[in-house]
Amino acid sequence: MARNITYREALNEALTQEMERDESVIVMGEDNAGGEGAPGEHDAWGGVLGVTKGLYHKFPGRVLDTPISESAFIGAAIGAATAGMRPVAELMFVDFMGVCFDQIYNQAAKFRYMFGGKAVTPVVIRTMYGAGLRAAAQHSQCLYPLFTHIPGLKVVLPATPYDAKGMLIQAIRDNDPVIFFEHKALYDTAGPVPEESYTVPFGEANVVREGGDVTIVTLGRMVHTSLDAAAQLAASGVECEVVDLRTTSPLDEDTVLESVEGTGRVVVVDEAHPRCSIATDISALIAQKAFGALQAPIEMVNAPHTPVPFSSALEDCYIPDAQRVVNAVKTVTGWTR
Amino acid sequence: MTDTLERKTLTREQLLDAYRTMRTIREFEERVHREFATGEIPGFVHLYAGEEASAAGVCLNLDDRDTIASTHRGHGHCIAKGVDVGEMMAEIYGRRTGSCHGKGGSMHIADLSKGMLGANGIVGGGPPLICGTALAAKIKGTGGVSVAFFGDGGSNQGTTLESMNLACVWNLPAVFIAENNGYAESTASAWSVASDNIADRAAGFGMPGVIVDGFDFFATYEAAREAIARARQGGGPTLIEMKFTRYFGHFEGDQQTYRADEVAHARAELDCLERFAARVTETAELSRADLDALDAEIGAEIDKAVDDAKAAPLPTEADLLTDVYVRY
């Protein structure tokens, strides 16, 4: 039975249902309850933006607040995963990966391969990303391309409440380390979400709008920006097919290539910086495997190659918007040899 | 640092185990040292010879519930925690029959079925991980204890200090073993560790800190016994600093021009095996014949490990893409 709930509520429901189902699921992170050791309320915060609110009292002993020590507690989550737990650790902002990245890319990512298949590391690292909250340069980045580069990690970016719930449940049940990206500007967006438990498999892109003229490949918050652009373009007679990648590792190459075979024109929309981004990666994939189908050069819409600025006047220019996507689509439809 | 005069009496079996573990590590490392010089062993190899009493003293207090995390100098910890010596040697030779099927090498030997969470190529990589295995043991109520071995170099990493704090905050069944062999690579710990002793830092986290003569098995065993028992009973973490000298360079090939003559002195005057043998024969707890028999047995075991490793198949190209989550 589906009802409309927010992205934040969908994540909380996924955690709740998995913790009820499997007692090896534990949650840890900075202020995941909040108020630990303080004289006032426990579960004061439920995570800095409230995703884990309520779990502390519902699951005694299984929601652990941590010191601000990302290396220690992300590493502890990884270690616990090798010892039979299914920890969901919260790296509050992905920008903080710099203080714990070793535990993720040199430890968790490598155990299974490096130990000859003798280790599983079923850890989920939930993390916030993306611009739009005036959170400035060290709390707004889109660092998913860096994680996508690392073999051994799975990297997922749900764009809707439905995917947020289904992909978090999938992530918890997965035996591999999963980096679970939550766009902070999506927490209050609402959409239909079934009450019952379900999973959304990894490596399956979602065609969120069908159309025959141009393929827009996108992910995360940019799915919504792209859909806005597609709606505007439809009014002027250009039909866009919007492909939400949903996971960058594993990457669903087939859905992208099939769409491009049908349209011959491509815009890739990615909130990350332009170089070594998902946009460049998808462009390379298409150039390599669907070159014959292309009727125009691929257009990429990215944030600029700058740190994320603070001032709203600047940040609003920084974040790719629907108009830039519309312009890119017009470029590929208007291109002639 | 003097021998611990007062100690729990160890059984004959325990004494034989202790000697077997230390002698196996010594034989293994001396042999790898010689074989490396022939050019047959690829990559980076860091030898544990000289430090055997630490791994043996700690791990003889551990059982199947317990987990250790190791370092780049990990062979001794692996052997002491029960990893198969033949598989270890094969791994060092990059063979398909190795502990990690040739995908790990010397710096990544692991056997989770033995509670050995891996040697580790990253200095300070292990302590956060054992906070997790200790947390799992605590939540599941297994009674298991987790031990992080790290060196004087690792003692200066933020990961190690963060982990000590977290382990104390969460009151984890964890023990931190700082193996201070005097050098992080070529840099003296007397210079790089700002406090007089690594163990002094324990006070900053509110846990016991203990300094031990790392050449004295009976001292390492007793310190570890007390710390592990306390952790197992819910009494929280301990930091133990083992002070000793490594007999070889940082890695095989290290010319060690930064060192004085401490190795010759240690081998002649301080060696853990010599001291152990002198002591147990003096007290007549074991006979020279007991030790000689073990020496012969272990020598043959290491010979066989090397012969088997050299004869074992290499991995094939088909193995390149297995045991990884995503393939393109």
XYZ file of C-alpha atoms in Angstrom:
665
model
C 0.000 0.000 0.000
C 1.738 3.132 -1.195
C 1.314 6.548 0.338
C 3.195 9.786 -0.079
C 6.108 10.202 2.326
C 9.337 12.173 2.160
C 12.752 10.958 1.096
C 13.846 11.345 4.748
C 10.897 9.296 5.999
C 11.537 6.647 3.370
C 15.117 6.241 4.577
C 14.001 6.063 8.198
C 11.394 3.446 7.290
C 13.997 1.354 5.459
C 16.288 1.418 8.491
C 13.415 0.599 10.833
C 12.185 -2.338 8.784
C 15.645 -3.796 8.303
C 16.499 -3.423 12.000
C 13.257 -5.206 12.850
C 14.002 -7.962 10.348
C 17.673 -8.546 11.123
C 19.246 -7.941 14.510
C 22.721 -7.796 13.014
C 21.792 -4.399 11.528
C 23.230 -1.600 13.663
C 23.442 2.131 13.072
C 26.340 4.363 14.041
C 27.545 7.864 13.445
C 27.907 11.340 14.840
C 24.668 12.429 16.564
C 22.708 9.581 14.999
C 20.745 9.711 18.214
C 22.140 12.913 19.656
C 22.498 13.985 23.242
C 24.647 11.004 24.238
C 26.214 11.725 27.612
C 24.425 15.062 27.857
C 21.969 16.003 30.622
C 19.026 16.575 28.286
C 17.115 14.532 25.743
C 18.548 11.362 24.236
C 17.732 10.987 20.548
C 17.802 14.760 20.556
C 18.710 14.988 16.882
C 18.301 11.629 15.186
C 21.117 12.503 12.809
C 22.087 16.009 11.775
C 19.146 16.184 9.356
C 16.880 13.792 11.254
C 17.083 10.637 9.131
C 17.723 8.279 12.069
C 15.274 9.970 14.472
C 13.391 7.503 16.656
C 15.621 4.493 16.065
C 17.547 4.996 19.314
C 14.579 4.233 21.546
C 13.088 1.641 19.219
C 16.287 -0.426 19.051
C 18.128 -0.138 22.367
C 21.858 -0.667 22.089
C 21.812 -0.771 18.296
C 22.072 2.947 17.518
C 25.510 4.144 18.525
C 26.589 7.732 18.746
C 30.280 8.248 18.109
C 32.917 10.821 18.851
C 33.773 13.036 15.875
C 36.322 10.486 14.732
C 35.398 9.433 11.220
C 38.404 7.173 10.720
C 37.683 5.282 13.914
C 33.961 4.760 13.534
C 33.842 4.234 9.767
C 36.660 1.729 10.310
C 34.757 0.192 13.205
C 31.698 -0.243 10.998
C 33.884 -1.957 8.424
C 35.490 -4.169 11.047
C 32.114 -5.086 12.523
C 30.934 -6.009 9.034
C 33.745 -8.548 8.747
C 32.560 -10.024 12.056
C 28.962 -10.784 11.205
C 27.215 -7.435 11.677
C 25.469 -5.339 9.024
C 26.406 -1.830 10.129
C 24.920 1.280 8.591
C 27.393 4.062 9.333
C 26.637 7.684 8.634
C 29.405 9.820 7.202
C 27.529 13.030 7.876
C 28.715 14.938 4.793
C 30.617 13.197 2.019
C 33.037 16.125 2.167
C 34.385 14.464 5.328
C 35.647 11.478 3.354
C 39.059 13.108 3.490
C 39.464 12.206 7.143
C 38.500 8.543 6.765
C 38.978 7.611 3.125
C 41.700 5.084 3.854
C 39.302 2.877 5.768
C 36.899 2.937 2.824
C 39.086 2.567 -0.250
C 42.113 0.730 1.115
C 40.333 -1.463 3.646
C 36.638 -2.165 2.974
C 36.853 -1.987 -0.804
C 39.747 -4.397 -1.026
C 39.103 -7.098 1.561
C 37.134 -9.469 -0.627
C 39.570 -9.422 -3.535
C 42.816 -8.959 -1.608
C 41.976 -11.805 0.792
C 41.226 -14.167 -2.077
C 37.454 -14.130 -1.689
C 37.574 -15.116 1.968
C 36.028 -11.949 3.408
C 32.665 -10.255 3.087
C 32.171 -6.677 4.234
C 28.447 -5.915 4.297
C 28.730 -2.309 5.421
C 26.622 0.616 4.265
C 28.051 4.114 4.488
C 25.247 6.652 4.201
C 26.407 10.111 3.294
C 24.959 13.477 2.287
C 26.093 15.215 -0.870
C 25.266 18.045 -3.152
C 24.804 21.776 -3.300
C 21.778 23.908 -2.630
C 21.705 24.463 1.122
C 24.188 27.358 1.189
C 26.455 24.967 3.044
C 29.521 26.209 1.136
C 32.659 24.573 -0.120
C 33.256 21.864 2.509
C 29.663 20.658 2.976
C 28.220 20.625 -0.546
C 30.315 18.483 -2.841
C 29.325 15.674 -5.200
C 32.199 13.281 -4.671
C 30.546 10.156 -6.074
C 32.929 9.999 -9.067
C 35.827 9.412 -6.643
C 34.079 6.418 -5.081
C 32.918 5.130 -8.458
C 36.543 4.893 -9.491
C 37.346 2.367 -6.749
C 36.837 -1.335 -7.530
C 35.097 -3.146 -4.725
C 32.701 -0.381 -3.747
C 29.104 -0.082 -4.831
C 27.940 3.494 -5.297
C 24.254 4.345 -5.298
C 22.310 7.625 -5.544
C 18.550 7.355 -5.135
C 16.625 10.287 -6.619
C 13.146 9.569 -5.215
C 11.616 8.432 -1.937
C 10.679 5.126 -3.590
C 14.258 4.453 -4.639
C 15.621 5.760 -1.333
C 13.755 3.093 0.615
C 14.217 0.219 -1.803
C 17.874 0.929 -2.434
C 18.722 1.340 1.255
C 17.153 -2.044 2.009
C 19.081 -3.508 -0.913
C 22.265 -1.866 0.372
C 21.842 -3.325 3.859
C 21.255 -6.831 2.484
C 24.143 -6.563 0.044
C 27.325 -8.368 1.089
C 29.578 -5.682 -0.387
C 30.450 -2.222 0.897
C 27.887 0.256 -0.394
C 28.356 4.026 -0.429
C 24.825 5.386 -0.218
C 24.554 9.003 -1.395
C 21.642 11.089 -0.155
C 21.182 14.504 -1.730
C 20.500 16.925 1.094
C 18.136 18.959 -1.068
C 15.935 15.879 -1.585
C 15.151 15.038 2.063
C 11.896 16.992 2.073
C 10.706 15.874 -1.348
C 7.752 13.489 -1.213
C 6.545 10.652 -3.372
C 4.656 7.364 -3.295
C 6.356 4.691 -1.208
C 4.900 1.256 -0.373
C 4.552 0.563 3.340
C 5.878 -2.940 2.961
C 9.553 -3.811 2.580
C 10.982 -4.070 -0.954
C 14.315 -3.790 -2.708
C 15.473 -1.897 -5.772
C 18.267 -3.876 -7.411
C 21.608 -2.235 -8.146
C 22.873 -1.854 -11.695
C 19.439 -1.172 -13.192
C 18.935 2.332 -14.532
C 15.400 3.700 -14.593
C 13.866 5.298 -17.665
C 11.862 7.942 -15.840
C 10.498 9.586 -18.994
C 10.272 8.125 -22.468
C 10.969 10.105 -25.595
C 12.418 9.611 -29.058
C 14.402 12.757 -29.805
C 17.139 13.121 -27.191
C 18.466 10.929 -24.383
C 19.210 12.730 -21.129
C 21.392 10.551 -18.888
C 21.430 11.800 -15.330
C 21.454 10.877 -11.660
C 20.630 12.051 -8.158
C 19.048 15.449 -7.764
C 19.705 16.207 -11.432
C 17.004 13.678 -12.346
C 14.441 16.246 -11.229
C 16.213 19.087 -13.000
C 16.271 17.002 -16.163
C 12.604 16.116 -15.868
C 11.767 19.815 -15.515
C 13.752 20.522 -18.662
C 12.108 17.637 -20.503
C 8.661 18.970 -19.615
C 9.574 22.410 -20.964
C 11.008 20.919 -24.126
C 7.935 18.768 -24.725
C 5.909 21.951 -24.928
C 8.055 22.945 -27.886
C 7.790 19.516 -29.488
C 11.104 17.937 -28.415
C 10.640 14.587 -26.678
C 13.405 13.634 -24.276
C 14.052 10.232 -22.788
C 15.369 10.689 -19.248
C 17.527 7.884 -17.875
C 18.188 7.886 -14.119
C 21.341 5.826 -13.599
C 20.470 5.209 -9.912
C 23.802 3.428 -9.351
C 27.181 4.443 -10.772
C 28.822 1.241 -9.586
C 27.597 -1.087 -10.907
C 26.682 0.919 -13.991
C 23.812 -0.151 -16.238
C 25.472 0.334 -19.608
C 22.752 -1.448 -21.549
C 19.879 0.881 -20.695
C 21.991 3.913 -21.613
C 23.137 2.420 -24.900
C 19.662 1.208 -25.875
C 18.227 4.656 -25.348
C 21.010 6.268 -27.393
C 20.462 3.768 -30.192
C 16.885 5.026 -30.307
C 17.542 8.774 -30.152
C 21.025 9.355 -31.561
C 21.389 12.516 -29.492
C 22.663 12.701 -25.914
C 22.900 15.154 -23.043
C 24.518 13.980 -19.795
C 23.527 15.963 -16.705
C 25.740 15.545 -13.639
C 26.086 17.829 -10.594
C 29.754 16.847 -10.189
C 32.658 18.874 -11.553
C 33.250 18.314 -15.266
C 36.576 16.464 -15.395
C 36.612 12.758 -14.491
C 32.912 12.949 -13.710
C 29.991 10.651 -14.377
C 29.246 12.875 -17.372
C 32.660 12.235 -18.913
C 32.396 8.555 -18.100
C 28.975 8.169 -19.732
C 30.144 10.213 -22.713
C 33.124 7.926 -23.149
C 30.911 4.863 -22.868
C 28.592 6.142 -25.592
C 31.448 7.259 -27.840
C 33.010 3.835 -27.475
C 29.955 1.621 -27.790
C 27.282 3.613 -29.651
C 29.367 5.809 -31.930
C 27.443 4.710 -34.987
C 24.155 5.849 -33.509
C 25.293 9.381 -32.718
C 23.843 12.147 -34.871
C 25.428 14.976 -32.887
C 28.310 15.480 -30.452
C 27.447 14.613 -26.865
C 26.663 17.581 -24.621
C 27.609 17.559 -20.946
C 25.971 19.665 -18.260
C 28.060 19.841 -15.105
C 28.722 22.172 -12.237
C 31.739 24.370 -13.037
C 35.264 23.352 -12.055
C 35.211 25.501 -8.905
C 34.633 24.848 -5.225
C 30.973 25.222 -4.262
C 30.416 28.910 -3.454
C 28.508 30.109 -0.406
C 26.521 33.159 -1.527
C 23.102 32.254 -2.885
C 23.806 34.527 -5.846
C 26.779 32.331 -6.714
C 25.492 28.920 -5.663
C 22.373 29.329 -7.783
C 24.618 29.892 -10.803
C 26.825 26.966 -9.800
C 24.129 24.280 -9.694
C 23.072 23.068 -13.143
C 19.487 24.170 -13.728
C 16.739 23.212 -16.158
C 17.577 26.087 -18.476
C 21.107 24.786 -18.988
C 19.687 21.355 -19.759
C 17.211 22.877 -22.215
C 20.045 24.755 -23.890
C 22.125 21.601 -24.158
C 19.216 19.694 -25.678
C 18.720 22.483 -28.203
C 22.399 22.290 -29.079
C 22.229 18.578 -29.861
C 18.936 18.835 -31.755
C 20.159 21.843 -33.720
C 23.520 20.369 -34.650
C 24.265 19.755 -38.289
C 27.452 18.693 -40.034
C 63.416 -3.882 32.032
C 63.997 -7.155 33.792
C 62.509 -10.579 33.451
C 59.235 -10.989 35.247
C 60.161 -13.054 38.247
C 56.690 -13.516 39.609
C 54.455 -15.131 37.059
C 51.672 -17.599 36.600
C 52.976 -21.070 36.142
C 52.601 -22.169 32.551
C 51.905 -25.786 31.784
C 54.359 -27.870 29.808
C 51.988 -27.723 26.842
C 51.793 -23.942 27.039
C 55.556 -23.644 27.209
C 55.957 -25.931 24.222
C 53.348 -23.892 22.366
C 55.157 -20.671 23.164
C 58.480 -22.004 21.968
C 56.936 -23.573 18.886
C 55.273 -20.282 17.929
C 58.382 -18.169 18.433
C 60.688 -20.669 16.743
C 58.303 -21.054 13.794
C 58.216 -17.288 13.306
C 62.017 -17.083 13.548
C 62.571 -19.935 11.099
C 59.977 -18.547 8.729
C 61.504 -15.078 8.730
C 65.132 -16.185 8.544
C 64.205 -18.402 5.618
C 62.238 -15.684 3.815
C 65.247 -13.410 4.335
C 67.515 -15.921 2.596
C 65.057 -16.756 -0.147
C 64.338 -13.092 -0.845
C 68.037 -12.575 -1.485
C 67.864 -15.101 -4.327
C 65.356 -12.881 -6.118
C 62.572 -15.437 -6.204
C 60.210 -13.602 -3.848
C 58.512 -10.623 -5.445
C 57.467 -7.334 -3.899
C 57.932 -5.806 -0.466
C 58.685 -8.027 2.514
C 58.969 -6.802 6.115
C 60.339 -9.313 8.601
C 59.326 -9.809 12.225
C 62.441 -11.604 13.515
C 63.435 -10.318 16.949
C 59.846 -9.444 17.880
C 58.508 -12.985 18.290
C 57.777 -12.724 22.008
C 55.155 -10.072 21.325
C 53.023 -12.036 18.873
C 53.459 -15.247 20.861
C 52.857 -13.702 24.269
C 49.683 -12.000 23.104
C 48.190 -14.665 20.863
C 48.738 -17.522 23.305
C 46.179 -15.705 25.442
C 43.646 -15.637 22.604
C 41.210 -18.235 21.334
C 38.863 -18.772 18.407
C 36.475 -16.044 19.538
C 39.185 -13.436 19.281
C 40.333 -11.273 16.395
C 43.603 -9.541 15.656
C 44.557 -6.892 13.127
C 48.159 -6.715 12.065
C 50.617 -4.534 10.211
C 52.882 -4.622 7.174
C 55.239 -6.607 9.446
C 52.580 -9.245 9.883
C 54.049 -12.721 9.392
C 54.604 -13.236 13.111
C 51.063 -12.256 14.020
C 49.664 -14.576 11.368
C 51.679 -17.532 12.619
C 50.861 -16.831 16.250
C 47.112 -16.639 15.446
C 47.245 -19.972 13.670
C 47.333 -19.117 9.970
C 48.670 -22.051 7.980
C 52.404 -21.636 7.414
C 52.368 -23.403 4.068
C 49.604 -21.157 2.753
C 51.451 -18.120 4.068
C 54.647 -19.053 2.278
C 52.718 -19.756 -0.911
C 51.091 -16.334 -0.624
C 54.475 -14.666 -0.254
C 55.546 -16.430 -3.436
C 52.363 -15.199 -5.173
C 50.946 -18.677 -5.689
C 47.367 -19.728 -6.278
C 47.577 -21.977 -3.205
C 48.386 -19.016 -0.962
C 46.240 -17.738 1.893
C 44.730 -15.159 -0.460
C 45.215 -17.128 -3.704
C 48.124 -14.873 -4.591
C 46.032 -11.718 -4.584
C 47.314 -10.332 -1.296
C 51.003 -11.031 -0.831
C 53.136 -10.550 2.253
C 51.444 -7.319 3.295
C 47.889 -8.674 3.082
C 47.957 -12.210 4.449
C 44.623 -12.785 6.162
C 42.532 -15.663 7.404
C 39.257 -14.510 8.898
C 38.397 -18.079 9.835
C 41.315 -17.865 12.273
C 40.371 -14.415 13.531
C 43.225 -12.876 11.587
C 41.862 -9.714 9.981
C 44.860 -9.177 7.825
C 48.309 -7.841 7.694
C 47.878 -4.295 6.491
C 49.791 -2.175 4.032
C 48.548 1.019 5.618
C 50.293 2.174 8.797
C 47.520 2.679 11.348
C 44.996 0.792 9.217
C 44.144 -1.889 11.762
C 43.047 -0.145 14.972
C 39.729 1.213 13.610
C 38.890 -2.242 12.274
C 39.349 -3.999 15.595
C 37.056 -1.458 17.224
C 34.466 -2.945 14.906
C 35.231 -6.587 15.608
C 35.273 -5.783 19.331
C 31.930 -4.015 18.985
C 30.492 -7.034 17.172
C 31.727 -9.327 19.952
C 30.264 -7.050 22.581
C 26.858 -6.794 20.884
C 26.698 -10.518 20.190
C 27.993 -11.371 23.648
C 30.585 -13.828 22.374
C 33.164 -12.904 25.002
C 35.614 -12.261 22.195
C 38.473 -9.806 22.517
C 40.053 -7.902 19.634
C 43.686 -6.916 19.477
C 45.353 -4.309 17.280
C 49.071 -4.658 16.693
C 50.766 -1.538 15.399
C 54.263 -0.170 15.425
C 55.856 2.946 16.806
C 55.117 4.516 13.427
C 51.477 3.495 13.635
C 51.268 4.903 17.137
C 51.573 8.363 15.622
C 48.688 7.939 13.185
C 45.435 9.682 13.933
C 43.530 6.491 13.191
C 45.279 4.764 16.101
C 44.633 7.607 18.523
C 41.016 7.953 17.409
C 40.529 4.227 17.842
C 41.919 4.233 21.369
C 39.500 6.997 22.273
C 36.546 5.277 20.624
C 37.392 1.945 22.268
C 37.450 3.635 25.651
C 34.274 5.655 24.980
C 32.441 2.473 23.945
C 34.211 0.382 26.618
C 35.156 -2.204 24.026
C 36.872 -5.534 24.651
C 39.976 -4.309 22.852
C 43.715 -4.378 23.479
C 46.213 -2.128 21.713
C 49.710 -3.533 21.286
C 52.301 -0.944 20.321
C 55.331 -2.812 19.023
C 58.078 -0.254 19.433
C 61.040 -1.676 17.564
C 62.854 1.607 17.578
C 62.279 2.646 13.984
C 59.422 3.665 11.756
C 61.088 2.801 8.472
C 64.392 4.634 9.081
C 63.131 7.203 11.578
C 63.886 6.653 15.244
C 60.912 6.370 17.570
C 63.015 8.224 20.158
C 62.543 11.198 17.853
C 59.116 10.600 16.297
C 57.214 9.725 19.460
C 56.934 12.956 21.415
C 56.241 11.337 24.776
C 58.898 9.290 26.540
C 56.901 6.130 25.977
C 54.003 5.246 23.697
C 52.326 3.656 26.712
C 52.280 7.052 28.434
C 49.549 8.082 26.017
C 47.140 5.583 27.594
C 46.569 8.017 30.432
C 45.160 10.481 27.941
C 42.401 8.017 27.137
C 41.833 6.853 30.688
C 43.067 3.312 30.143
C 45.963 1.388 31.657
C 49.274 1.736 29.853
C 51.943 -0.899 30.324
C 55.588 -0.975 29.221
C 57.006 -4.412 28.595
C 60.406 -5.830 27.693
C 59.399 -7.186 24.314
C 62.282 -9.668 24.274
C 60.937 -11.420 27.376
C 58.181 -13.866 26.517
C 57.139 -14.240 30.125
C 56.701 -10.493 30.453
C 54.732 -10.130 27.208
C 52.574 -13.113 28.079
C 51.768 -11.831 31.547
C 50.975 -8.282 30.428
C 48.760 -9.576 27.652
C 47.083 -12.099 29.952
C 46.050 -9.391 32.357
C 44.876 -6.968 29.651
C 42.961 -9.599 27.709
C 41.294 -10.953 30.843
C 40.246 -7.431 31.811
C 38.856 -6.761 28.342
C 37.011 -10.087 28.309
C 35.390 -9.262 31.635
C 34.118 -5.906 30.399
C 36.886 -3.844 31.962
C 37.771 -2.044 28.745
C 40.916 -1.506 26.702
C 44.604 -1.503 27.625
C 47.602 -0.139 25.770
C 50.715 -2.305 25.988
C 54.033 -1.093 24.607
C 56.502 -3.807 23.675
C 60.040 -2.449 23.494
C 62.544 -4.338 21.383
C 64.558 -4.277 18.173
C 63.829 -5.825 14.819
C 66.635 -8.009 13.504
C 66.282 -7.043 9.860
C 65.687 -3.822 7.997
C 62.412 -2.052 7.511
C 62.036 -4.088 4.323
C 64.245 -6.654 2.704
C 66.866 -4.672 0.843
C 67.087 -1.921 3.442
C 70.800 -1.155 3.921
C 70.068 0.060 7.472
C 72.798 2.685 7.479
C 70.722 4.607 10.009
C 71.292 1.973 12.692
C 74.030 1.427 15.257
C 75.048 -2.080 16.372
C 71.900 -2.787 18.360
C 71.030 -5.898 16.373
C 74.264 -7.701 17.219
C 73.799 -6.783 20.836
C 70.184 -7.906 20.862
C 70.934 -11.214 19.164
C 73.761 -11.900 21.622
C 72.240 -10.636 24.854
C 68.484 -10.165 24.587
C 67.125 -12.696 22.109
C 63.683 -13.948 23.111
C 64.304 -17.539 22.063
C 67.668 -17.776 23.799
C 66.270 -16.307 26.982
C 63.220 -18.508 26.887
C 65.347 -21.618 26.346
C 67.792 -20.694 29.094
C 65.005 -20.100 31.515
C 62.877 -23.176 30.923
C 65.890 -25.481 30.909
C 67.253 -23.879 34.061
C 63.964 -24.482 35.827
C 63.764 -27.905 34.188
C 60.272 -27.156 32.927
C 61.459 -28.239 29.501
C 64.575 -30.100 28.470
C 67.070 -29.169 25.786
C 65.908 -32.302 24.000
C 62.343 -30.987 23.960
C 63.520 -27.803 22.303
C 65.849 -29.578 19.876
C 63.008 -31.813 18.786
C 60.822 -28.794 18.092
C 63.655 -27.074 16.225
C 64.012 -30.064 13.936
C 60.298 -30.373 13.367
C 59.891 -26.685 12.583
C 62.927 -26.643 10.304
C 61.376 -29.441 8.280
C 58.012 -27.667 8.221
C 59.525 -24.475 6.824
C 61.597 -26.439 4.291
C 58.399 -28.064 3.098
C 56.543 -24.737 3.003
C 59.221 -23.265 0.748
C 59.444 -26.346 -1.473
C 55.666 -26.511 -1.810
C 55.388 -22.800 -2.515
C 58.000 -22.947 -5.247
C 56.261 -25.919 -6.841
C 52.747 -24.490 -6.544
C 50.876 -23.109 -9.551
C 50.650 -19.411 -10.181
C 47.210 -17.827 -10.505
C 45.905 -17.639 -14.049
C 44.514 -14.702 -15.979
C 41.029 -16.036 -15.266
C 41.630 -15.361 -11.566
C 42.222 -11.668 -12.244
C 38.536 -10.794 -12.378
C 37.167 -13.020 -9.615
C 36.197 -11.953 -6.096
C 35.385 -8.389 -6.999
C 31.939 -6.905 -7.033
C 31.742 -5.119 -10.349
C 33.360 -6.115 -13.605
C 33.599 -4.137 -16.811
